PDB file of C-alpha atoms in Angstrom:
ATOM      1  CA  GLN J  16      15.390  20.198  -5.542  1.00 77.00           C
ATOM      2  CA  VAL J  17      11.928  19.746  -5.527  1.00 84.00           C
ATOM      3  CA  GLN J  18       9.701  20.991  -2.210  1.00 90.00           C
ATOM      4  CA  LEU J  19       6.767  21.157  -0.950  1.00 93.00           C
ATOM      5  CA  VAL J  20       5.693  23.275   2.012  1.00 95.00           C
ATOM      6  CA  GLU J  21       2.527  23.114   3.783  1.00 97.00           C
ATOM      7  CA  SER J  22       1.162  26.213   6.144  1.00 96.00           C
ATOM      8  CA  GLY J  23      -2.453  27.216   7.548  1.00 96.00           C
ATOM      9  CA  GLY J  24      -2.416  23.915   9.866  1.00 95.00           C
ATOM     10  CA  GLY J  25      -3.244  24.603  13.820  1.00 97.00           C
ATOM     11  CA  THR J  26      -6.266  24.503  16.348  1.00 97.00           C
ATOM     12  CA  VAL J  27      -9.544  25.076  15.182  1.00 98.00           C
ATOM     13  CA  GLN J  28     -13.206  24.385  16.898  1.00 98.00           C
ATOM     14  CA  ALA J  29     -15.320  22.016  15.384  1.00 98.00           C
ATOM     15  CA  GLY J  30     -17.812  23.675  12.916  1.00 97.00           C
ATOM     16  CA  THR J  31     -15.074  26.238  11.650  1.00 97.00           C
ATOM     17  CA  SER J  32     -13.203  26.737   8.828  1.00 97.00           C
ATOM     18  CA  LEU J  33      -9.255  26.504   8.082  1.00 97.00           C
ATOM     19  CA  ARG J  34      -7.488  27.351   4.414  1.00 98.00           C
ATOM     20  CA  LEU J  35      -4.332  25.187   3.735  1.00 98.00           C
ATOM     21  CA  SER J  36      -1.091  26.541   1.623  1.00 98.00           C
ATOM     22  CA  CYS J  37       1.093  24.213  -0.366  1.00 96.00           C
ATOM     23  CA  ALA J  38       4.465  26.438  -1.964  1.00 93.00           C
ATOM     24  CA  ALA J  39       6.395  24.590  -4.303  1.00 90.00           C
ATOM     25  CA  SER J  40       9.776  25.103  -5.593  1.00 87.00           C
ATOM     26  CA  GLY J  41      12.666  23.469  -7.211  1.00 81.00           C
ATOM     27  CA  GLN J  42      13.952  23.233 -10.605  1.00 61.00           C
ATOM     28  CA  THR J  43      11.120  20.953 -11.650  1.00 58.00           C
ATOM     29  CA  SER J  44       8.234  22.326  -9.651  1.00 54.00           C
ATOM     30  CA  ARG J  45       6.538  23.478 -12.297  1.00 62.00           C
ATOM     31  CA  SER J  46       6.385  20.160 -14.151  1.00 69.00           C
ATOM     32  CA  PHE J  47       3.247  18.863 -11.529  1.00 85.00           C
ATOM     33  CA  TYR J  48       0.494  18.789 -13.539  1.00 89.00           C
ATOM     34  CA  TYR J  49      -1.230  16.963 -10.680  1.00 93.00           C
ATOM     35  CA  MET J  50      -1.603  18.386  -6.776  1.00 94.00           C
ATOM     36  CA  GLY J  51      -3.117  17.204  -3.784  1.00 96.00           C
ATOM     37  CA  TRP J  52      -3.673  16.525  -0.042  1.00 97.00           C
ATOM     38  CA  PHE J  53      -3.219  13.505   1.909  1.00 97.00           C
ATOM     39  CA  ARG J  54      -4.108  13.986   5.659  1.00 97.00           C
ATOM     40  CA  GLN J  55      -2.819  10.767   8.472  1.00 98.00           C
ATOM     41  CA  ALA J  56      -4.627  10.637  11.855  1.00 97.00           C
ATOM     42  CA  PRO J  57      -3.237   9.255  14.589  1.00 92.00           C
ATOM     43  CA  GLY J  58      -3.182   5.551  14.564  1.00 94.00           C
ATOM     44  CA  LYS J  59      -4.710   5.698  11.135  1.00 96.00           C
ATOM     45  CA  GLU J  60      -3.265   4.681   7.539  1.00 96.00           C
ATOM     46  CA  ARG J  61      -2.830   8.377   4.735  1.00 96.00           C
ATOM     47  CA  GLU J  62      -5.464   8.491   3.068  1.00 96.00           C
ATOM     48  CA  PHE J  63      -6.112  10.642   0.052  1.00 96.00           C
ATOM     49  CA  VAL J  64      -8.607  13.471   0.734  1.00 97.00           C
ATOM     50  CA  ALA J  65      -8.107  15.784  -2.611  1.00 96.00           C
ATOM     51  CA  ALA J  66      -6.349  16.123  -5.954  1.00 96.00           C
ATOM     52  CA  ILE J  67      -6.476  19.012  -9.022  1.00 96.00           C
ATOM     53  CA  SER J  68      -5.284  19.235 -12.609  1.00 93.00           C
ATOM     54  CA  TYR J  69      -2.930  22.042 -13.824  1.00 90.00           C
ATOM     55  CA  MET J  70      -5.832  24.501 -14.896  1.00 86.00           C
ATOM     56  CA  GLY J  71      -8.208  23.044 -11.969  1.00 90.00           C
ATOM     57  CA  ALA J  72     -10.710  21.323 -14.325  1.00 89.00           C
ATOM     58  CA  GLY J  73      -9.847  18.317 -12.951  1.00 92.00           C
ATOM     59  CA  THR J  74     -10.682  17.985  -9.396  1.00 95.00           C
ATOM     60  CA  TYR J  75     -11.221  14.632  -7.153  1.00 94.00           C
ATOM     61  CA  TYR J  76     -12.583  14.488  -3.421  1.00 95.00           C
ATOM     62  CA  ALA J  77     -12.878  11.688  -0.946  1.00 95.00           C
ATOM     63  CA  ASP J  78     -16.392  10.473  -0.123  1.00 93.00           C
ATOM     64  CA  PHE J  79     -15.679  11.372   3.136  1.00 90.00           C
ATOM     65  CA  VAL J  80     -14.791  15.485   2.903  1.00 87.00           C
ATOM     66  CA  LYS J  81     -16.523  16.639  -0.883  1.00 74.00           C
ATOM     67  CA  GLY J  82     -19.093  18.716  -0.008  1.00 91.00           C
ATOM     68  CA  ARG J  83     -17.218  20.324   3.335  1.00 97.00           C
ATOM     69  CA  PHE J  84     -13.724  21.088   1.440  1.00 97.00           C
ATOM     70  CA  ALA J  85     -12.670  22.371  -1.892  1.00 97.00           C
ATOM     71  CA  ILE J  86      -8.975  22.081  -3.532  1.00 97.00           C
ATOM     72  CA  SER J  87      -7.438  25.020  -5.703  1.00 97.00           C
ATOM     73  CA  ARG J  88      -4.819  26.373  -6.961  1.00 94.00           C
ATOM     74  CA  ASP J  89      -3.058  29.291  -8.547  1.00 92.00           C
ATOM     75  CA  ASN J  90       0.151  28.718 -10.749  1.00 88.00           C
ATOM     76  CA  ALA J  91       1.301  32.118 -11.369  1.00 87.00           C
ATOM     77  CA  LYS J  92       2.181  31.630  -7.472  1.00 89.00           C
ATOM     78  CA  ASP J  93       3.151  27.996  -7.088  1.00 89.00           C
ATOM     79  CA  THR J  94       0.727  27.123  -4.986  1.00 93.00           C
ATOM     80  CA  VAL J  95      -2.449  24.803  -3.933  1.00 95.00           C
ATOM     81  CA  TYR J  96      -5.020  25.194  -1.384  1.00 98.00           C
ATOM     82  CA  LEU J  97      -7.416  23.265   0.793  1.00 98.00           C
ATOM     83  CA  GLN J  98     -10.463  25.207   1.775  1.00 98.00           C
ATOM     84  CA  MET J  99     -11.970  23.337   4.884  1.00 98.00           C
ATOM     85  CA  ASN J 100     -15.314  24.478   5.584  1.00 97.00           C
ATOM     86  CA  ARG J 101     -17.185  22.378   8.684  1.00 97.00           C
ATOM     87  CA  LEU J 102     -14.656  20.964  10.633  1.00 97.00           C
ATOM     88  CA  GLU J 103     -15.333  17.601  12.429  1.00 96.00           C
ATOM     89  CA  PRO J 104     -12.915  16.543  15.248  1.00 96.00           C
ATOM     90  CA  GLU J 105     -12.523  13.749  12.790  1.00 95.00           C
ATOM     91  CA  ASP J 106     -10.517  15.548  10.510  1.00 97.00           C
ATOM     92  CA  THR J 107      -7.935  16.016  13.045  1.00 97.00           C
ATOM     93  CA  ALA J 108      -4.194  14.465  11.111  1.00 98.00           C
ATOM     94  CA  ILE J 109      -1.542  15.822   9.722  1.00 98.00           C
ATOM     95  CA  TYR J 110      -1.949  17.309   6.242  1.00 98.00           C
ATOM     96  CA  PHE J 111       0.357  16.305   3.517  1.00 97.00           C
ATOM     97  CA  CYS J 112       0.567  18.584   0.227  1.00 97.00           C
ATOM     98  CA  ALA J 113       1.716  15.979  -2.724  1.00 95.00           C
ATOM     99  CA  GLY J 114       2.326  16.736  -5.930  1.00 93.00           C
ATOM    100  CA  ASP J 115       3.415  14.390  -9.429  1.00 92.00           C
ATOM    101  CA  SER J 116       2.989  14.746 -13.087  1.00 89.00           C
ATOM    102  CA  LEU J 117       0.712  10.849 -13.906  1.00 88.00           C
ATOM    103  CA  ARG J 118      -3.038  11.182 -12.788  1.00 86.00           C
ATOM    104  CA  SER J 119      -2.121   7.722 -12.169  1.00 88.00           C
ATOM    105  CA  ARG J 120      -0.303   7.949  -9.369  1.00 91.00           C
ATOM    106  CA  ILE J 121      -1.492  11.306  -8.085  1.00 87.00           C
ATOM    107  CA  ARG J 122      -3.877   9.478  -5.500  1.00 88.00           C
ATOM    108  CA  GLY J 123      -2.048   6.679  -3.919  1.00 88.00           C
ATOM    109  CA  SER J 124       1.990   7.114  -4.075  1.00 91.00           C
ATOM    110  CA  PRO J 125       2.676  10.702  -5.467  1.00 94.00           C
ATOM    111  CA  ARG J 126       6.569  11.234  -6.591  1.00 92.00           C
ATOM    112  CA  TYR J 127       6.707  14.212  -4.454  1.00 92.00           C
ATOM    113  CA  TRP J 128       5.660  14.754  -0.716  1.00 95.00           C
ATOM    114  CA  GLY J 129       5.621  18.266   2.042  1.00 96.00           C
ATOM    115  CA  GLN J 130       6.138  17.744   5.643  1.00 96.00           C
ATOM    116  CA  GLY J 131       2.898  18.028   6.537  1.00 97.00           C
ATOM    117  CA  THR J 132       1.419  20.150   9.206  1.00 97.00           C
ATOM    118  CA  GLN J 133      -0.563  19.612  11.296  1.00 97.00           C
ATOM    119  CA  ILE J 134      -4.608  20.065  11.884  1.00 98.00           C
ATOM    120  CA  THR J 135      -6.342  19.427  15.256  1.00 98.00           C
ATOM    121  CA  VAL J 136     -10.527  20.489  15.717  1.00 98.00           C
ATOM    122  CA  SER J 137     -11.586  20.397  18.882  1.00 97.00           C
ATOM    123  CA  SER J 138     -14.916  19.672  20.291  1.00 93.00           C
TER     124      SER J 138
END
């Protein structure tokens, strides 16, 4: 069974940095042309954060994180990363890793999801 497992979450102070990792496994794990990150804050709807194509040439960011976050991937390790800089309290949320073979679905309804990891940014 395909699995996506996030790691790297925790509690940090505003203005600091954190890097999330998402490791993919399973027989179809290498079929993910697009991988990305979503987040869901308390009382809020799930929202898109960032996505990346297989070779890394195509990257996509939500307006609220562009310039602070950077997505990357290491296909040899079947892992996607989210480098989060200058974190703000508003970034507090559960962050989910996601993957799909289709560009049209990666930002809204990707096929595969991780279980999520909690990020808490304190003032």
